[in-house]
Amino acid sequence: MKKPHNPFLISGYQGPSFFCNRTQETKTIVSAIENGRNLTLMSLRRMGKTGLIRHSFHQLNPKKFNVIYVDLLHTTDIQTLAREFAKASINQLSIGVMKTSLQKITSFFSSVRPTFTIDPLTGSPSVEIDIQRIKEGEKTIEEVFSLLEKQSIHVVVAFDEFQTITTYPEKNMEARLRSQIQHLNNVNFIYSGSQKHILSSMFGDAKRPFYQSTQFLGLEPITSSDYTLFINNHFKQEGLKISEDEIEFIIAWTYCHTFYIQYFCNRLFDMRKDDPKSSLYLAVEKIFQENEAVFSNYRTLLTLQQSQLLTALAKEGFVNQPTSKDFLSKHKLTSSLVQRALPSLIQKEFVQKKRMGIVYTMYSLGVG
């Protein structure tokens, strides 16, 4: 892989050198794959699920495993699911194959006809699939599973933001997929998502099709000690200075949230390449200024009561008992307001509920 200009990646995967820790989680995923177990991966948004999946795939022997990543976030129905699944599968399976092999791959599809194009810059094939009707979508998914099942090496499919299928207009989507998946012997799955309550219900409710069909893995923030070492090493390797106090500030300000640490360090690294004396607080100011419109828009999504509670939570950072007298009195709130507003904030993912209390997400930064 080509070395990135900035070591603090905010998208994509560039190899182990630019991936911070997650050693145990990686071992868990690789072990599940190598032993034929399906796995459900859950965390807050932008906690690094996609990077972890790709990092885990990187550890697998390509002679033994074929890996396919499918992002379902922007799918809206069975047709768009089928299109994204088929495109990702064909694109992956067609890497390095000859034209005759491409024809063999496309021969699995009877309901639709994939169209191949060649990228003029990379020479790599790319596929487009037009699916208009529900029956075409159902048939295409069935045909993709058949294609994967017949591969000479084991296949691993990662469905990212898998809970999205619960929003499709078609009925019984979980049952439709489960009825096909449960018969596969050559394919295993990683189901990843950021809406933990939905995924927990999908895989933990005895009345639902995917009940107890996977191993569970939840992602917590990477430890501050691991990120301190990671940040310091990458600045040092480029001959740039960053103090322990500055790293401590970054970790505290971002609550060790993967994306926000990466984003902040990406900006600071860029600034210090041009001016080694660039202020840490100038980076903070720039980030706030650039996101002012976004933060303002968040307020339109909230009622006055929700905004009041979110502001209070943002100022505290972590609240063990949001209905306690001390918290209510300090922020001039009432217990009934908290009880009404808190569930909505959790549902809208402005606030994350933890076993030990409430911690507000980074969406709150512009509110506090």
XYZ file of C-alpha atoms in Angstrom:
368
model
C 0.000 0.000 0.000
C 1.130 3.542 -0.779
C 2.148 5.556 2.283
C -0.421 8.303 2.990
C 0.683 11.961 3.141
C -0.952 12.254 6.560
C -0.641 9.296 8.975
C -3.900 10.129 10.760
C -6.432 8.602 8.403
C -10.047 9.719 8.495
C -11.224 7.278 5.815
C -10.017 4.085 4.210
C -7.416 1.603 5.389
C -3.698 1.873 4.601
C -2.251 -1.026 6.546
C -1.309 -1.887 10.154
C 1.163 1.011 10.546
C -1.687 3.511 10.430
C -4.109 1.529 12.566
C -4.157 2.057 16.320
C -4.292 -1.029 18.539
C -7.537 -3.098 18.566
C -5.259 -6.121 18.945
C -7.692 -8.189 20.992
C -10.710 -7.248 18.885
C -8.797 -8.181 15.727
C -7.901 -11.565 17.210
C -11.560 -12.119 18.095
C -12.754 -11.389 14.566
C -10.019 -13.433 12.885
C -10.682 -16.352 15.239
C -14.409 -16.240 14.461
C -13.723 -16.220 10.714
C -11.139 -18.985 10.804
C -13.452 -21.181 12.873
C -16.592 -20.611 10.825
C -18.499 -18.406 13.267
C -20.645 -15.468 12.209
C -20.088 -12.297 14.237
C -22.066 -9.176 15.126
C -19.943 -6.055 15.649
C -21.554 -3.121 17.475
C -20.413 0.329 18.568
C -21.120 4.029 18.387
C -20.883 5.576 14.954
C -17.351 6.385 13.817
C -15.752 4.319 16.536
C -13.722 2.492 13.890
C -15.865 -0.526 12.957
C -15.136 -0.321 9.232
C -11.405 0.142 9.802
C -11.381 -2.809 12.197
C -13.154 -5.026 9.665
C -10.652 -4.117 6.953
C -7.758 -4.513 9.389
C -9.016 -7.983 10.325
C -9.414 -8.896 6.655
C -5.808 -7.792 6.153
C -4.683 -10.496 8.610
C -6.327 -13.318 6.659
C -4.504 -15.513 4.184
C -5.814 -14.480 0.725
C -5.218 -18.032 -0.504
C -7.725 -19.314 2.045
C -10.274 -16.488 2.310
C -12.066 -14.214 -0.115
C -13.384 -11.119 1.685
C -16.282 -8.904 0.603
C -17.354 -5.642 2.246
C -20.871 -4.281 1.642
C -21.986 -0.905 3.037
C -25.769 -0.918 3.559
C -26.050 2.570 5.081
C -27.564 4.183 1.989
C -29.631 1.232 0.807
C -33.383 1.772 0.960
C -35.015 -1.449 -0.213
C -34.343 -4.965 -1.428
C -33.378 -3.720 -4.892
C -30.627 -1.408 -3.623
C -29.429 -4.107 -1.225
C -29.199 -6.591 -4.095
C -27.368 -4.089 -6.296
C -24.749 -3.202 -3.678
C -24.270 -6.828 -2.642
C -23.879 -8.020 -6.232
C -21.525 -5.178 -7.188
C -19.276 -5.715 -4.162
C -19.173 -9.473 -4.705
C -18.488 -9.362 -8.438
C -15.901 -6.597 -8.118
C -14.029 -8.587 -5.478
C -14.234 -11.924 -7.263
C -13.191 -10.397 -10.601
C -9.886 -8.998 -9.293
C -7.087 -10.405 -11.404
C -9.287 -12.786 -13.418
C -9.392 -13.168 -17.193
C -12.288 -12.276 -19.457
C -13.392 -15.897 -19.610
C -13.612 -15.927 -15.805
C -15.711 -12.766 -15.853
C -18.128 -14.469 -18.201
C -18.270 -17.426 -15.822
C -19.075 -15.106 -12.924
C -21.873 -13.328 -14.797
C -23.358 -16.653 -15.925
C -24.753 -17.063 -12.383
C -27.199 -14.216 -13.014
C -30.392 -14.934 -14.902
C -32.665 -12.144 -13.662
C -30.248 -9.275 -14.407
C -27.218 -8.767 -16.618
C -24.153 -7.108 -15.027
C -22.381 -4.550 -17.205
C -18.594 -4.384 -16.953
C -16.436 -1.348 -17.558
C -12.672 -0.931 -17.287
C -11.184 1.941 -15.311
C -8.858 3.687 -17.815
C -6.431 4.715 -15.065
C -6.127 1.506 -13.060
C -7.177 -1.050 -15.654
C -9.416 -2.666 -13.031
C -12.886 -3.916 -13.990
C -15.961 -2.367 -12.414
C -19.522 -3.605 -12.596
C -22.912 -1.912 -12.749
C -26.226 -3.673 -12.179
C -29.687 -2.281 -12.853
C -32.400 -3.797 -10.655
C -35.897 -2.346 -10.969
C -38.312 -4.845 -9.449
C -38.584 -6.576 -6.071
C -38.533 -10.042 -7.657
C -35.313 -9.123 -9.490
C -33.802 -8.056 -6.171
C -34.782 -11.276 -4.414
C -33.511 -13.415 -7.272
C -30.241 -11.475 -7.525
C -29.489 -11.945 -3.813
C -30.173 -15.660 -4.177
C -27.852 -15.820 -7.187
C -25.053 -13.949 -5.371
C -25.243 -16.431 -2.492
C -25.076 -19.264 -5.011
C -22.038 -17.666 -6.658
C -20.225 -17.263 -3.338
C -21.102 -20.775 -2.180
C -19.410 -22.230 -5.256
C -16.087 -20.427 -4.795
C -13.011 -22.603 -4.379
C -11.962 -20.821 -1.148
C -13.990 -19.693 1.861
C -15.856 -16.397 1.556
C -16.416 -13.817 4.303
C -19.071 -11.122 3.777
C -19.185 -8.037 5.990
C -22.556 -6.270 5.954
C -21.900 -2.831 7.467
C -24.816 -0.941 9.065
C -26.821 -4.156 8.846
C -29.673 -2.754 10.937
C -30.647 -0.679 7.873
C -32.589 -3.662 6.501
C -35.203 -3.122 9.236
C -36.200 0.153 7.537
C -36.936 -1.399 4.130
C -40.554 -1.237 2.916
C -40.554 -4.958 2.113
C -41.908 -7.182 4.863
C -39.944 -9.945 6.584
C -36.528 -8.865 5.267
C -34.751 -10.558 8.166
C -36.563 -13.830 7.497
C -35.898 -13.596 3.748
C -32.166 -13.231 4.265
C -31.920 -15.731 7.104
C -33.704 -18.415 5.078
C -30.917 -18.240 2.478
C -27.949 -17.619 4.768
C -28.602 -20.544 7.107
C -28.000 -23.074 4.315
C -24.589 -21.728 3.264
C -21.488 -23.782 4.102
C -18.771 -21.827 2.283
C -19.750 -18.339 3.457
C -19.582 -16.631 6.844
C -20.766 -13.182 7.840
C -19.866 -10.143 9.891
C -22.902 -8.015 10.725
C -21.779 -4.546 11.768
C -23.816 -1.599 12.971
C -24.023 1.522 15.101
C -27.593 1.254 16.395
C -26.897 -1.172 19.197
C -30.466 -1.439 20.469
C -31.708 -2.560 17.038
C -28.880 -5.047 16.471
C -29.240 -6.420 19.991
C -32.903 -7.064 19.310
C -32.253 -8.559 15.860
C -29.782 -11.112 17.212
C -30.953 -11.426 20.818
C -34.746 -11.632 20.560
C -35.931 -15.262 20.438
C -38.809 -14.281 18.149
C -36.573 -12.895 15.388
C -34.951 -14.907 12.544
C -31.303 -14.139 13.373
C -31.689 -15.085 17.060
C -28.422 -16.476 18.520
C -26.905 -16.971 15.069
C -23.740 -14.988 15.793
C -20.991 -14.201 18.248
C -21.185 -10.655 19.701
C -18.392 -8.090 19.841
C -18.834 -4.561 21.171
C -16.279 -1.817 20.557
C -15.271 0.493 23.372
C -12.937 3.495 22.963
C -9.266 2.670 22.464
C -7.326 3.258 25.694
C -5.711 6.651 26.191
C -2.283 5.039 26.700
C -2.475 3.304 23.312
C -3.550 6.481 21.544
C -0.899 8.538 23.337
C 1.814 6.248 21.989
C 0.236 6.181 18.505
C -0.023 9.984 18.239
C 3.434 10.639 19.632
C 5.083 8.091 17.336
C 3.560 9.459 14.142
C 4.433 13.067 14.925
C 7.950 12.004 15.909
C 8.455 9.955 12.722
C 7.797 13.081 10.653
C 10.049 15.253 12.800
C 7.143 17.232 14.268
C 6.749 18.124 17.922
C 3.758 17.426 20.104
C 3.862 17.599 23.897
C 2.380 15.161 26.401
C 0.036 17.926 27.604
C -1.225 18.477 24.070
C -1.895 14.773 23.544
C -3.649 14.641 26.911
C -5.853 17.563 25.863
C -6.746 15.911 22.525
C -7.697 12.632 24.177
C -9.771 14.344 26.887
C -11.509 16.696 24.432
C -12.463 13.874 22.049
C -13.346 11.359 24.788
C -11.017 8.909 23.039
C -13.549 8.598 20.202
C -11.659 7.091 17.276
C -12.823 9.313 14.422
C -12.540 12.552 16.358
C -9.024 11.789 17.564
C -8.001 10.900 14.014
C -9.661 14.016 12.615
C -8.158 16.374 15.176
C -4.665 14.909 14.791
C -5.014 14.982 11.004
C -5.696 18.718 11.147
C -2.978 19.457 13.692
C -0.427 17.374 11.769
C -1.243 19.283 8.588
C -0.926 22.658 10.345
C 2.407 21.801 11.955
C 3.931 20.654 8.679
C 3.477 24.245 7.479
C 4.145 25.937 10.830
C 5.761 23.815 13.596
C 4.584 26.370 16.177
C 0.899 26.145 15.224
C -1.325 26.360 18.278
C -3.395 23.404 19.401
C -6.217 25.810 20.166
C -6.110 27.238 16.659
C -7.016 23.759 15.419
C -9.936 23.685 17.859
C -11.108 27.099 16.642
C -10.903 26.073 12.990
C -12.870 22.876 13.576
C -15.627 24.765 15.360
C -15.799 27.458 12.687
C -15.988 24.940 9.861
C -18.765 22.996 11.590
C -20.794 25.961 12.815
C -23.535 25.368 10.244
C -23.711 21.689 11.148
C -23.975 22.401 14.861
C -26.638 25.040 14.216
C -28.614 22.528 12.193
C -28.534 20.079 15.078
C -30.599 22.542 17.106
C -33.386 22.375 14.524
C -33.620 18.632 15.178
C -34.288 19.176 18.875
C -37.138 20.539 20.949
C -36.323 23.250 23.489
C -36.381 20.683 26.303
C -34.088 18.293 24.425
C -31.680 21.141 23.674
C -31.640 22.189 27.342
C -30.858 18.652 28.491
C -28.220 18.089 25.818
C -26.493 21.345 26.759
C -26.390 20.245 30.391
C -25.025 16.803 29.500
C -22.435 18.344 27.171
C -21.186 20.648 29.930
C -20.858 17.734 32.332
C -19.431 15.288 29.795
C -20.522 12.271 31.833
C -23.543 11.986 34.096
C -24.178 8.953 36.240
C -27.708 9.909 37.331
C -29.369 12.517 35.084
C -32.386 12.700 37.408
C -30.317 13.335 40.561
C -31.100 16.466 42.592
C -27.584 17.842 42.158
C -27.657 17.599 38.357
C -31.206 18.965 38.068
C -30.531 21.859 40.417
C -27.215 22.817 38.826
C -28.719 23.061 35.327
C -32.214 24.263 36.304
C -33.942 21.164 34.951
C -36.842 19.081 36.180
C -37.073 15.329 36.518
C -40.063 15.175 34.161
C -38.153 17.138 31.499
C -35.240 14.699 31.678
C -37.538 11.679 31.522
C -39.278 13.065 28.419
C -36.217 14.366 26.578
C -33.586 11.724 27.301
C -35.134 8.823 25.308
C -35.374 11.062 22.214
C -31.754 12.170 22.534
C -30.663 8.539 22.793
C -32.802 7.546 19.804
C -31.360 10.415 17.727
C -27.862 9.293 18.805
C -26.937 12.612 20.392
C -26.479 10.747 23.667
C -25.131 7.296 24.392
C -26.459 5.298 27.321
C -23.842 3.271 29.148
C -24.117 0.685 31.888
C -22.630 3.129 34.404
C -24.508 6.228 33.304
C -24.896 8.651 30.430
C -22.124 9.935 28.188
C -22.867 12.465 25.464
C -21.566 11.820 21.977
C -19.388 14.212 19.992
C -22.491 15.491 18.219
C -22.921 17.604 21.337
C -19.719 19.585 20.939
C -21.407 22.523 19.274
C -24.167 22.641 21.855
C -22.294 22.938 25.128
